[in-house]
Coordinates of N, CA and C in Angstrom, one line a residue:
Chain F
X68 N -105.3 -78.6 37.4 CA -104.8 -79.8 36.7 C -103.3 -80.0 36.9
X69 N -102.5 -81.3 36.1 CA -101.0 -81.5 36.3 C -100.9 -81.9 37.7
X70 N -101.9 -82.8 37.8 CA -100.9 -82.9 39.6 C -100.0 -84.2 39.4
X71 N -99.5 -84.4 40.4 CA -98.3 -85.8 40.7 C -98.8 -85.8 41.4
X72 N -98.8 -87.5 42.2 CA -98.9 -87.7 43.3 C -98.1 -89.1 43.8
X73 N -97.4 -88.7 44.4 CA -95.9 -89.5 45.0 C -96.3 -90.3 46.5
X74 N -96.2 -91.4 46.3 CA -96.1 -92.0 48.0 C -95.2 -93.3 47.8
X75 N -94.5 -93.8 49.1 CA -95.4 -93.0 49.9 C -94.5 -91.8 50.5
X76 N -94.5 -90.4 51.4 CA -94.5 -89.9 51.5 C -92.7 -89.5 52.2
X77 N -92.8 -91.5 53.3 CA -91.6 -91.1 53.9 C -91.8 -92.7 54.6
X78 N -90.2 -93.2 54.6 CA -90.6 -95.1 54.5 C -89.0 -95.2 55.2
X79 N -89.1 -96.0 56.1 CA -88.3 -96.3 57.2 C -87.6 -98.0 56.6
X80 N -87.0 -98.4 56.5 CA -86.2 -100.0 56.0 C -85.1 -100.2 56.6
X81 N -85.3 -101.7 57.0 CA -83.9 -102.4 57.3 C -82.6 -102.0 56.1
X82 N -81.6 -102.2 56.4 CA -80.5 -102.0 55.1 C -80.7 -103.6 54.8
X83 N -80.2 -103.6 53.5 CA -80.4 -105.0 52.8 C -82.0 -105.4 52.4
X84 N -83.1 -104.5 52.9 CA -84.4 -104.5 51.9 C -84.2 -103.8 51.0
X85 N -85.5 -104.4 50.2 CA -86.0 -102.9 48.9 C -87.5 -102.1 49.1
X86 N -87.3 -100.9 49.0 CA -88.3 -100.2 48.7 C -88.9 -99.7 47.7
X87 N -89.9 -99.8 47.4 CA -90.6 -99.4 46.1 C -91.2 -97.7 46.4
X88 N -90.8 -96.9 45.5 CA -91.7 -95.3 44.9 C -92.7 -95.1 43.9
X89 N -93.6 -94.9 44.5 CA -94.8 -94.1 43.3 C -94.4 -93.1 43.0
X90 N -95.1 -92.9 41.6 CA -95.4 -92.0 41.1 C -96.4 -92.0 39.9
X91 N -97.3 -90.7 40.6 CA -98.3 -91.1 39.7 C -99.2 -89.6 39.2
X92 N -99.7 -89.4 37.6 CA -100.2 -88.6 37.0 C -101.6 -88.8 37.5
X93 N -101.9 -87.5 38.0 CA -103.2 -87.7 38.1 C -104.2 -88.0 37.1
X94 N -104.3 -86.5 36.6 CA -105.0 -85.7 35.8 C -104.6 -85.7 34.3
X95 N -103.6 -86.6 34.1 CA -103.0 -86.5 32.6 C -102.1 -87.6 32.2
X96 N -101.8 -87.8 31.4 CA -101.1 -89.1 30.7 C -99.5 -88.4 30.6
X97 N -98.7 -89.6 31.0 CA -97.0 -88.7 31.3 C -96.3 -89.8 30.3
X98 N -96.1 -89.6 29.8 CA -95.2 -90.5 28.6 C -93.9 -90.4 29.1
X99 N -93.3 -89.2 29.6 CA -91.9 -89.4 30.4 C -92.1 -89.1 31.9
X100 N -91.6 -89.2 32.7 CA -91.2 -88.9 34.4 C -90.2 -89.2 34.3
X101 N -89.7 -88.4 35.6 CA -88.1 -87.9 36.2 C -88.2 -87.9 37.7
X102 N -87.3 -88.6 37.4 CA -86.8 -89.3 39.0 C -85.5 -88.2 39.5
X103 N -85.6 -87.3 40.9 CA -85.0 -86.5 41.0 C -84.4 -87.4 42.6
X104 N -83.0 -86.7 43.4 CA -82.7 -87.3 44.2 C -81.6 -86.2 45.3
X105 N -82.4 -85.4 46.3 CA -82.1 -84.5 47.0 C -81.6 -84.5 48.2
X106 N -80.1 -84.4 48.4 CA -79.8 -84.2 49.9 C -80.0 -83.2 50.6
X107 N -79.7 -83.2 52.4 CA -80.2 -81.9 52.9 C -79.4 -81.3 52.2
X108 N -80.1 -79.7 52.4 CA -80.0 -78.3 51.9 C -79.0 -78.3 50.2
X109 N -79.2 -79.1 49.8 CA -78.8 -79.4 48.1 C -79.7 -79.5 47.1
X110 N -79.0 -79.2 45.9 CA -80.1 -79.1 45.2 C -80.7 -80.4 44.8
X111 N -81.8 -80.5 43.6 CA -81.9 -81.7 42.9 C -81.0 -82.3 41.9
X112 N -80.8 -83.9 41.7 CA -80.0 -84.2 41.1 C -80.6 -85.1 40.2
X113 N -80.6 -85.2 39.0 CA -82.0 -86.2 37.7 C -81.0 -87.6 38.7
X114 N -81.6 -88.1 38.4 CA -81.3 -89.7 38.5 C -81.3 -90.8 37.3
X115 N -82.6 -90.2 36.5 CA -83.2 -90.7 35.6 C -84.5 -90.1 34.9
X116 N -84.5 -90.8 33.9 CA -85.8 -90.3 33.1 C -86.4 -91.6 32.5
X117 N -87.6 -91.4 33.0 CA -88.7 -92.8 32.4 C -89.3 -92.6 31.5
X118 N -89.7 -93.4 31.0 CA -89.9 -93.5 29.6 C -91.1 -95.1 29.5
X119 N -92.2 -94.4 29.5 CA -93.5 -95.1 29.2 C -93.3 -96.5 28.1
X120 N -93.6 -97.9 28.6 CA -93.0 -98.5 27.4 C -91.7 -99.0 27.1
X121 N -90.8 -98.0 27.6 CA -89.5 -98.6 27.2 C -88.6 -98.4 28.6
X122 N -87.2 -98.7 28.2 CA -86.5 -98.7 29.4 C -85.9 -97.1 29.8
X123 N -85.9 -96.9 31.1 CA -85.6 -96.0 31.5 C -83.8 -95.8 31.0
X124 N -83.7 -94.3 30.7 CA -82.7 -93.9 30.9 C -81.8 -93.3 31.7
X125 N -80.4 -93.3 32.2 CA -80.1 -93.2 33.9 C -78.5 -91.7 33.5
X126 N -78.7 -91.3 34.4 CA -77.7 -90.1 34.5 C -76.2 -90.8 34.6
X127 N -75.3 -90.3 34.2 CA -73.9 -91.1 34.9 C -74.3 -90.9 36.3
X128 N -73.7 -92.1 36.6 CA -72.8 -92.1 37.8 C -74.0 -93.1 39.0
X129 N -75.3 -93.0 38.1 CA -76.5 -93.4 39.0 C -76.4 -95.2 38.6
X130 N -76.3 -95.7 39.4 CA -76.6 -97.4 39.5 C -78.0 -98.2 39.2
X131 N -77.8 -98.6 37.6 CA -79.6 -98.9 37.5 C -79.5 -100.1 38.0
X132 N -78.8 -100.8 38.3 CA -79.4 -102.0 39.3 C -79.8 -101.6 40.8
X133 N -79.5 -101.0 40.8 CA -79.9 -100.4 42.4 C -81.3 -99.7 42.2
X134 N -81.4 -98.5 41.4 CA -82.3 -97.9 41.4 C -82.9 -97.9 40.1
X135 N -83.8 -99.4 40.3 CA -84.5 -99.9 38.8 C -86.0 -98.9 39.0
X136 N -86.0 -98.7 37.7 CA -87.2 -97.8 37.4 C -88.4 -98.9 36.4
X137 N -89.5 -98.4 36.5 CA -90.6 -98.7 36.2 C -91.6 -97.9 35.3
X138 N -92.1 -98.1 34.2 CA -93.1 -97.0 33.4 C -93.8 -97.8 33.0
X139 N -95.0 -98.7 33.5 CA -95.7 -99.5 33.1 C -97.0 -98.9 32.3
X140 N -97.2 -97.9 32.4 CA -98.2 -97.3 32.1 C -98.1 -95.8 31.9
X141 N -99.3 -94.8 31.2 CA -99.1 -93.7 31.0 C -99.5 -92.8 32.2
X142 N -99.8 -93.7 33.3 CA -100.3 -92.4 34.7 C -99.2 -92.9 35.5
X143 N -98.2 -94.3 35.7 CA -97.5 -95.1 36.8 C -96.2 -94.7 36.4
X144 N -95.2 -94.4 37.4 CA -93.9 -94.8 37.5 C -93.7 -95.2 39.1
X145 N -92.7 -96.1 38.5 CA -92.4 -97.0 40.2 C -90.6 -96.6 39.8
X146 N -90.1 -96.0 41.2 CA -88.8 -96.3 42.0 C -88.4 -97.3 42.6
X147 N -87.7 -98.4 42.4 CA -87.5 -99.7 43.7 C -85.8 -99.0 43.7
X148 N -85.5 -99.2 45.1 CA -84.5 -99.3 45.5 C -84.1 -100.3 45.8
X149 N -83.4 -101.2 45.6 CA -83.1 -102.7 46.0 C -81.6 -102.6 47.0
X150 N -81.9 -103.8 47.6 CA -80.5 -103.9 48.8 C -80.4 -102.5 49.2
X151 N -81.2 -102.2 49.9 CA -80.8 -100.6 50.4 C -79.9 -100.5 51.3
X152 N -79.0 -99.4 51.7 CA -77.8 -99.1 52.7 C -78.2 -97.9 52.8
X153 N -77.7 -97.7 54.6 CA -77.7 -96.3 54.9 C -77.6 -94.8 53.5
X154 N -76.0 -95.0 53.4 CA -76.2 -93.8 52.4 C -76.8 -93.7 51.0
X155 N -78.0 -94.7 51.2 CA -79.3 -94.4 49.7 C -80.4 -93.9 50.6
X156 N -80.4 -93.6 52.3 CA -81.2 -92.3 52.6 C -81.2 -90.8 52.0
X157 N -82.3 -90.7 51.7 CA -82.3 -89.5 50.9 C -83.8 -88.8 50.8
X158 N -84.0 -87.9 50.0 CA -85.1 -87.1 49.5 C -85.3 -87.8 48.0
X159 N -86.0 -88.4 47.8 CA -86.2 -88.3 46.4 C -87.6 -88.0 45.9
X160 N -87.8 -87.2 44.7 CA -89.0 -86.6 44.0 C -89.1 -86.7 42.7
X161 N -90.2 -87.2 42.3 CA -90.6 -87.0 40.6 C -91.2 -85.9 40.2
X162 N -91.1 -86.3 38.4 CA -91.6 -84.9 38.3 C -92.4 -85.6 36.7
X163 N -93.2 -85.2 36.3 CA -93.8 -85.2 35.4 C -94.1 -83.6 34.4
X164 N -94.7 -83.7 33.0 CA -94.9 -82.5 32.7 C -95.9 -82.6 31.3
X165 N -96.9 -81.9 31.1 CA -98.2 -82.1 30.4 C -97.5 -81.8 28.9
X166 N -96.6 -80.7 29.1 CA -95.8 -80.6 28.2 C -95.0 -79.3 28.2
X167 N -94.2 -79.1 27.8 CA -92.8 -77.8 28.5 C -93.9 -76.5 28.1
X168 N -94.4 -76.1 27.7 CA -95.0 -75.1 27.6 C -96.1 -74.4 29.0
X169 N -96.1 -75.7 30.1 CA -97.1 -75.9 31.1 C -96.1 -75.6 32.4
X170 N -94.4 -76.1 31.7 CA -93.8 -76.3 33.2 C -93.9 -78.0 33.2
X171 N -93.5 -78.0 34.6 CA -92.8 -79.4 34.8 C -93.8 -79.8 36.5
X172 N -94.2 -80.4 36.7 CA -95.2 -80.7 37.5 C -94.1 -81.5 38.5
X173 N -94.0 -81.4 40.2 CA -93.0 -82.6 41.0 C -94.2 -83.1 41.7
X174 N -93.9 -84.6 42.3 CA -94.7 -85.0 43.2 C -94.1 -84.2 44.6
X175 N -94.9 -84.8 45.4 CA -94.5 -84.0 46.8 C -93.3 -84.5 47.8
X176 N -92.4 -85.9 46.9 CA -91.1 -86.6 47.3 C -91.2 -87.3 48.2
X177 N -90.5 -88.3 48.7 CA -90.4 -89.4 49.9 C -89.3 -89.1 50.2
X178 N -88.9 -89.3 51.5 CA -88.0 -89.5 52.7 C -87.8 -90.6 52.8
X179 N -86.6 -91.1 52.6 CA -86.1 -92.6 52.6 C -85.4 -92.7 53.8
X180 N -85.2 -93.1 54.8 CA -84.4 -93.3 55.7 C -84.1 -94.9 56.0
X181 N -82.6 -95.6 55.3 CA -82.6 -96.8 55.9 C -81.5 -97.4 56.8
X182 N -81.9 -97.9 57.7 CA -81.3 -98.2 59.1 C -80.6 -99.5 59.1
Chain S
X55 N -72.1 -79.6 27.8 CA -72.9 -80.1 28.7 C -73.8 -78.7 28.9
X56 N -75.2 -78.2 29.8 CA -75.3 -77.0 30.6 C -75.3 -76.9 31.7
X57 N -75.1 -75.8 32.3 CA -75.2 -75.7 33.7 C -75.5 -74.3 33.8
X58 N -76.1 -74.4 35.4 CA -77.1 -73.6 35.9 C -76.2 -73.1 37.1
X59 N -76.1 -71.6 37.7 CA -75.2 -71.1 38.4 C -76.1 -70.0 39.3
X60 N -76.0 -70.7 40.5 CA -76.3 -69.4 41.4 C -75.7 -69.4 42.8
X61 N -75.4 -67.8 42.8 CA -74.1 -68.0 43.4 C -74.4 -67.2 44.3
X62 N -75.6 -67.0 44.8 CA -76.2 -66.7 46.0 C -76.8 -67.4 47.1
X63 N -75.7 -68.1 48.0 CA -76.4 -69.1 48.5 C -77.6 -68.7 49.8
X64 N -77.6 -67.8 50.4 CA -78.4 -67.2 51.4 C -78.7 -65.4 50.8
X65 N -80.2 -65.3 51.0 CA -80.5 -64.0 50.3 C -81.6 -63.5 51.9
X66 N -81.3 -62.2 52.4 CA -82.4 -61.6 53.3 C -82.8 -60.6 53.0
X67 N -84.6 -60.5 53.3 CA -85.2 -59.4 52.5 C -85.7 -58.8 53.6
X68 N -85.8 -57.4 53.8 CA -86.8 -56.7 54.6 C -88.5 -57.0 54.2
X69 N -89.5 -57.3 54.8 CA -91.0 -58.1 54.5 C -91.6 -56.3 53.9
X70 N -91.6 -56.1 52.2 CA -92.9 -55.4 51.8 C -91.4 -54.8 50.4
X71 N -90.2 -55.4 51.2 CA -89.6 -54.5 49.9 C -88.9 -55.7 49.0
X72 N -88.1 -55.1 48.0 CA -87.5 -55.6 46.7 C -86.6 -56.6 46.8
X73 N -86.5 -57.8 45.9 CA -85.1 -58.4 46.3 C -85.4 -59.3 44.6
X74 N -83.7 -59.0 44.5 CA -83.2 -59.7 42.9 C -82.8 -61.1 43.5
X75 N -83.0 -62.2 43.0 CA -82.1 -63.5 43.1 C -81.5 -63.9 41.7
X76 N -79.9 -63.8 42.3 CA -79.7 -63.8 40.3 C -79.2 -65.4 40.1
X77 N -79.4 -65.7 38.8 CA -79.0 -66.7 38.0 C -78.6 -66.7 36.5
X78 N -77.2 -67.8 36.2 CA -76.7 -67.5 34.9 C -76.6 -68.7 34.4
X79 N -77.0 -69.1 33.6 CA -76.7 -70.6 32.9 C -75.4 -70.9 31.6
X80 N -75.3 -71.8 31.3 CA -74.3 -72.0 30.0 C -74.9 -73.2 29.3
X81 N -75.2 -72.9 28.3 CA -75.6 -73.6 27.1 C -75.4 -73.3 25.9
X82 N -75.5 -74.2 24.6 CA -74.8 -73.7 23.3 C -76.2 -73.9 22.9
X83 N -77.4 -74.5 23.1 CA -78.5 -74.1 22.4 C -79.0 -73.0 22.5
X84 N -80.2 -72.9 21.2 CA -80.9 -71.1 20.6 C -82.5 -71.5 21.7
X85 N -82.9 -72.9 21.7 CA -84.3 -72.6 21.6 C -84.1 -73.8 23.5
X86 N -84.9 -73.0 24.6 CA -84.7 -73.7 25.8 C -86.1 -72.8 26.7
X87 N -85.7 -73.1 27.8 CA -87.2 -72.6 28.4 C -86.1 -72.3 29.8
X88 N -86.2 -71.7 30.7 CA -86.0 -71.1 32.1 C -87.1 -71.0 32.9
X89 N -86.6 -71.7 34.2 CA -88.0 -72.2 35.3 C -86.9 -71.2 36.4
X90 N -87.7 -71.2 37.4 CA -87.8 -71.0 38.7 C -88.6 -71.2 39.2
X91 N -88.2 -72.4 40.3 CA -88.8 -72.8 41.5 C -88.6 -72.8 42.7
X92 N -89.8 -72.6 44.0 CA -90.1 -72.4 45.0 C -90.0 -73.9 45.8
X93 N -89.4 -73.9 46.6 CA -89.1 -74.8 47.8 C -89.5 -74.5 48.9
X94 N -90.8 -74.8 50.0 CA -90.6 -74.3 50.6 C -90.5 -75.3 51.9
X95 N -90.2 -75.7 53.3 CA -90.2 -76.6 54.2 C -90.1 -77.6 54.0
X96 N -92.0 -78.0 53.5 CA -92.3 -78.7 53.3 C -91.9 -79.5 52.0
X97 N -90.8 -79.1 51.5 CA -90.1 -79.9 50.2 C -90.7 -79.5 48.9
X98 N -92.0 -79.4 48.5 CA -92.8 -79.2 47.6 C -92.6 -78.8 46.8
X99 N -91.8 -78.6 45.4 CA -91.3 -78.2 44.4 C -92.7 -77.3 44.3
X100 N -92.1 -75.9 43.7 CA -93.5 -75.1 43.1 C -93.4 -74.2 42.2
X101 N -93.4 -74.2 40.9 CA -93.3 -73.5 39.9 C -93.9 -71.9 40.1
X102 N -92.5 -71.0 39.8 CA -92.7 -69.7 40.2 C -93.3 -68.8 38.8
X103 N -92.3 -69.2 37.6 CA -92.6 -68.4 36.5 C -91.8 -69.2 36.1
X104 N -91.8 -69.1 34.4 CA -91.0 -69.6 33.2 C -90.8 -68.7 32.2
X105 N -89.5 -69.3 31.5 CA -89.7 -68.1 30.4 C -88.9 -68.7 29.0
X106 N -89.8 -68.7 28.1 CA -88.8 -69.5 26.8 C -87.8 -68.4 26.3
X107 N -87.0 -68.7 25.7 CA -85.8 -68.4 24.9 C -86.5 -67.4 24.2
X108 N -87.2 -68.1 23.3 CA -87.7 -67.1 21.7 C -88.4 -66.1 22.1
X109 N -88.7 -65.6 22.9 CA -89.4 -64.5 23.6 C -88.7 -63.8 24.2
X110 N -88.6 -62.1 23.6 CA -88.0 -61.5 24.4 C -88.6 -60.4 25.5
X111 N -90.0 -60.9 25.6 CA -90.5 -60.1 26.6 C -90.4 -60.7 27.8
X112 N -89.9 -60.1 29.0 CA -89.9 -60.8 30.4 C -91.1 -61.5 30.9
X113 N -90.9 -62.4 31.4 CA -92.2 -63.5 32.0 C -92.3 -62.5 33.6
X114 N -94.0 -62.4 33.7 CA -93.9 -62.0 35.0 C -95.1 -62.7 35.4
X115 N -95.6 -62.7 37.1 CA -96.4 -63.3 37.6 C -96.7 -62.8 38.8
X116 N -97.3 -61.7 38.9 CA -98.2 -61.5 39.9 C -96.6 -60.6 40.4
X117 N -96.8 -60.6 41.4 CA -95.4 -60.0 42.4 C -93.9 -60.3 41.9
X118 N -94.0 -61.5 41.2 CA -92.5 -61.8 40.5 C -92.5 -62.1 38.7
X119 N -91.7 -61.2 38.8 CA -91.0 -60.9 37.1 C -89.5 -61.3 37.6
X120 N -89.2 -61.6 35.8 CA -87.4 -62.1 35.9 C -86.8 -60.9 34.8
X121 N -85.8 -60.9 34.7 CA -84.9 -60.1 33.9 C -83.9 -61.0 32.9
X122 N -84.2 -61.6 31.7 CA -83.4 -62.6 30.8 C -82.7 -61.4 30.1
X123 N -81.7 -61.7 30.1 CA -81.0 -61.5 29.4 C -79.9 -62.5 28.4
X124 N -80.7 -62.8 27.0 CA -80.4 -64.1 26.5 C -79.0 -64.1 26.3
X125 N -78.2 -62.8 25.5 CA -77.0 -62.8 25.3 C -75.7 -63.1 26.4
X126 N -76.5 -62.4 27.6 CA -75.4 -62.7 28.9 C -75.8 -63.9 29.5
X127 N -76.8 -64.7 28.9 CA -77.1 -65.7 29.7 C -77.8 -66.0 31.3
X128 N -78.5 -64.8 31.2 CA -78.6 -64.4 32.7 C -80.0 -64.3 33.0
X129 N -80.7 -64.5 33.9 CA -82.0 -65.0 34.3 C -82.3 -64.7 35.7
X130 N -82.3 -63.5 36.0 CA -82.9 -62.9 37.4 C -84.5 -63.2 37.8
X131 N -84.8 -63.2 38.4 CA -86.1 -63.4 39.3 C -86.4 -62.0 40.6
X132 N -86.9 -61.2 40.1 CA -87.3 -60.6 41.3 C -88.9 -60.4 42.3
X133 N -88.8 -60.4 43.2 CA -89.9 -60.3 44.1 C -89.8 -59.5 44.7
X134 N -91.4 -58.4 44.4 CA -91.6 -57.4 44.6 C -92.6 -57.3 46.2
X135 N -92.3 -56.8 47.1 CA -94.1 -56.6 48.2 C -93.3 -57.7 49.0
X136 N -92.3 -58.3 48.9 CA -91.8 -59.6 49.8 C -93.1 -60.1 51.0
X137 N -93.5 -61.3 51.2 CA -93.9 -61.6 52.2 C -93.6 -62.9 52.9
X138 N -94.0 -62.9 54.0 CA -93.4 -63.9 54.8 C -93.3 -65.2 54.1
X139 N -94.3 -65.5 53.5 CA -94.6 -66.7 52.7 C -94.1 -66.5 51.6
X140 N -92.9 -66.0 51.3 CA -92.2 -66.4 50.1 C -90.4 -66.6 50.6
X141 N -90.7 -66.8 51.7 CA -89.6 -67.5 52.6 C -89.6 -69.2 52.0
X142 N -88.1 -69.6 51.5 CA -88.1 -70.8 51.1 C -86.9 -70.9 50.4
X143 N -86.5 -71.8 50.1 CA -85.1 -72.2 49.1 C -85.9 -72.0 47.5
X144 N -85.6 -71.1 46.2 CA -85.7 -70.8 45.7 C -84.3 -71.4 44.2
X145 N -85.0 -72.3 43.4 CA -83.8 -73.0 42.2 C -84.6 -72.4 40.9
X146 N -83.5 -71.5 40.1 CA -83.4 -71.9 39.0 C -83.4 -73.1 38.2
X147 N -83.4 -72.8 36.9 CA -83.0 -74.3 36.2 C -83.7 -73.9 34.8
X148 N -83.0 -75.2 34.1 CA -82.9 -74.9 32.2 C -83.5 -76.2 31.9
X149 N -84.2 -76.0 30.9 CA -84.7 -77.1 30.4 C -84.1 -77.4 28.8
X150 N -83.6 -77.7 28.3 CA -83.2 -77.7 26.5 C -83.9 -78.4 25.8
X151 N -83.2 -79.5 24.6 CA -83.8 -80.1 24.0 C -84.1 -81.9 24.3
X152 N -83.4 -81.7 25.3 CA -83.5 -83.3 25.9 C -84.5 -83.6 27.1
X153 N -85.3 -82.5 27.0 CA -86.3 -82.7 28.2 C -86.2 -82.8 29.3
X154 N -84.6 -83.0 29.6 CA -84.3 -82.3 31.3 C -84.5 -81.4 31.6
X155 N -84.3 -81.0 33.4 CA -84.5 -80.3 33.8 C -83.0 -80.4 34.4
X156 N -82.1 -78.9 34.5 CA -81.1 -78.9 35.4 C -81.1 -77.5 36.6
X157 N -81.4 -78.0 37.3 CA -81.2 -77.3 38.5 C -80.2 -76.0 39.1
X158 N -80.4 -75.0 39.7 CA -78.9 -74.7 40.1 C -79.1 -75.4 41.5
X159 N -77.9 -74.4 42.1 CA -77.9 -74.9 43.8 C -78.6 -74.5 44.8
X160 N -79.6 -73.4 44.1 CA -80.2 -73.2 45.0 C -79.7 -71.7 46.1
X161 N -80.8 -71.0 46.2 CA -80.8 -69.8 47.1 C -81.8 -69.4 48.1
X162 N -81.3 -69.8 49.4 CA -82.4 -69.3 50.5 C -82.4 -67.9 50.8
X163 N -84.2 -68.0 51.0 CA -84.7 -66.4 50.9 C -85.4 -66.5 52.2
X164 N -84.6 -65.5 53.0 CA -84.9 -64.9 54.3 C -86.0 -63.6 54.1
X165 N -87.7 -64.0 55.2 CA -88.2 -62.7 54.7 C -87.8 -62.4 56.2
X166 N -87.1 -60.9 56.8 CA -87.4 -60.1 57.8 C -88.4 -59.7 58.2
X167 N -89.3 -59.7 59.2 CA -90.6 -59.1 59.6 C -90.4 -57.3 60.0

């Protein structure tokens, strides 16, 4: 049980498009997800936390117009990147969790690369 | 704020024997939870073991147990039998009362054949 399932997996864009991220609870209802955002050989860094229902909440320093989040439902969260630029290439991964006593569930992250 | 500290950036094991990867965090909360997670290539976050606060018996799991030490703040992970396939970038991280998760930086684990 607790799976994520993130796509798409790895998504190639002109700069000045937007890209949209899944994320999605399989096997269970996620009332929060966490949008994580990983350079090579670095760690993870929150970006944000969604929140089913209401508006997402964003870490300093992260740009919610750029990286508008989505919680339309208790299995969906959507990533859009809008007007994308080279350096918003990245790793980014969610994470969901049934409840802290289970651990914290990641999807298996997308590869953003934009050109 | 907390933060999560490891200050091992590259770790190499001989394949069948022992290796500590250590971790220290700073937090002023009583009640938190401690993860370690497995990275391996293929990116795939993978939960190794956890261990709440209010417990003071060590979390273990098959080949890997941790050493908490609440008062030092310190949160080792060791792997015992090493095998090739536990080659991977290897993060701590704290969870509190705000339902984050914070990370450390992360420690690559070399297995030797």
């Amino acid at each position: 049980g607790a799976v994520v399932s993130q796509h798409p997996s790895w998504v190639i864009c002109k700069s000045g498009t937007s890209v949209k991220i899944e994320c999605r609870s399989l096997d269970f209802q996620a009332t929060t997800m966490f949008w994580y955002r990983q350079f090579p050989k670095q760690s993870l860094m929150l970006m944000a936390t969604s929140n089913e229902g209401s508006k997402a909440t964003y870490e300093q320093g992260v740009e919610k117009d750029k990286f508008l989040i989505n919680h339309a439902s208790l299995t969906l969260s959507t990533l859009t990147v809008t007007s994308a630029h080279p350096e918003d290439s990245s790793f980014y991964i969610c994470s969901a969790t049934l409840g802290v006593s289970y651990g914290y569930t990641f999807g298996s992250g997308t590869r953003l690369t934009v050109v | 704020a907390q933060t999560v500290t490891q200050s091992q950036p590259e770790m190499s094991v001989q394949e069948a024997e022992t290796v500590t990867l250590s971790c220290t965090y700073d937090t002023s909360e009583s009640d938190y939870y401690l993860f370690w997670y497995k990275q391996p290539p293929s990116r795939q976050m993978i939960l190794v073991i956890r261990q709440e606060a209010y417990k003071q018996q060590n979390a273990t799991e098959n080949r890997f147990s941790v050493n908490f030490q609440k008062a030092a703040k310190s949160f080792s992970l060791k792997i015992s039998d090493s095998q090739l396939g536990d080659a991977a970038m290897y993060f701590c991280a704290y969870r509190g009362s705000d339902d984050k998760i914070i990370f450390g930086k992360g420690t690559r684990l070399h297995i030797l054949p």
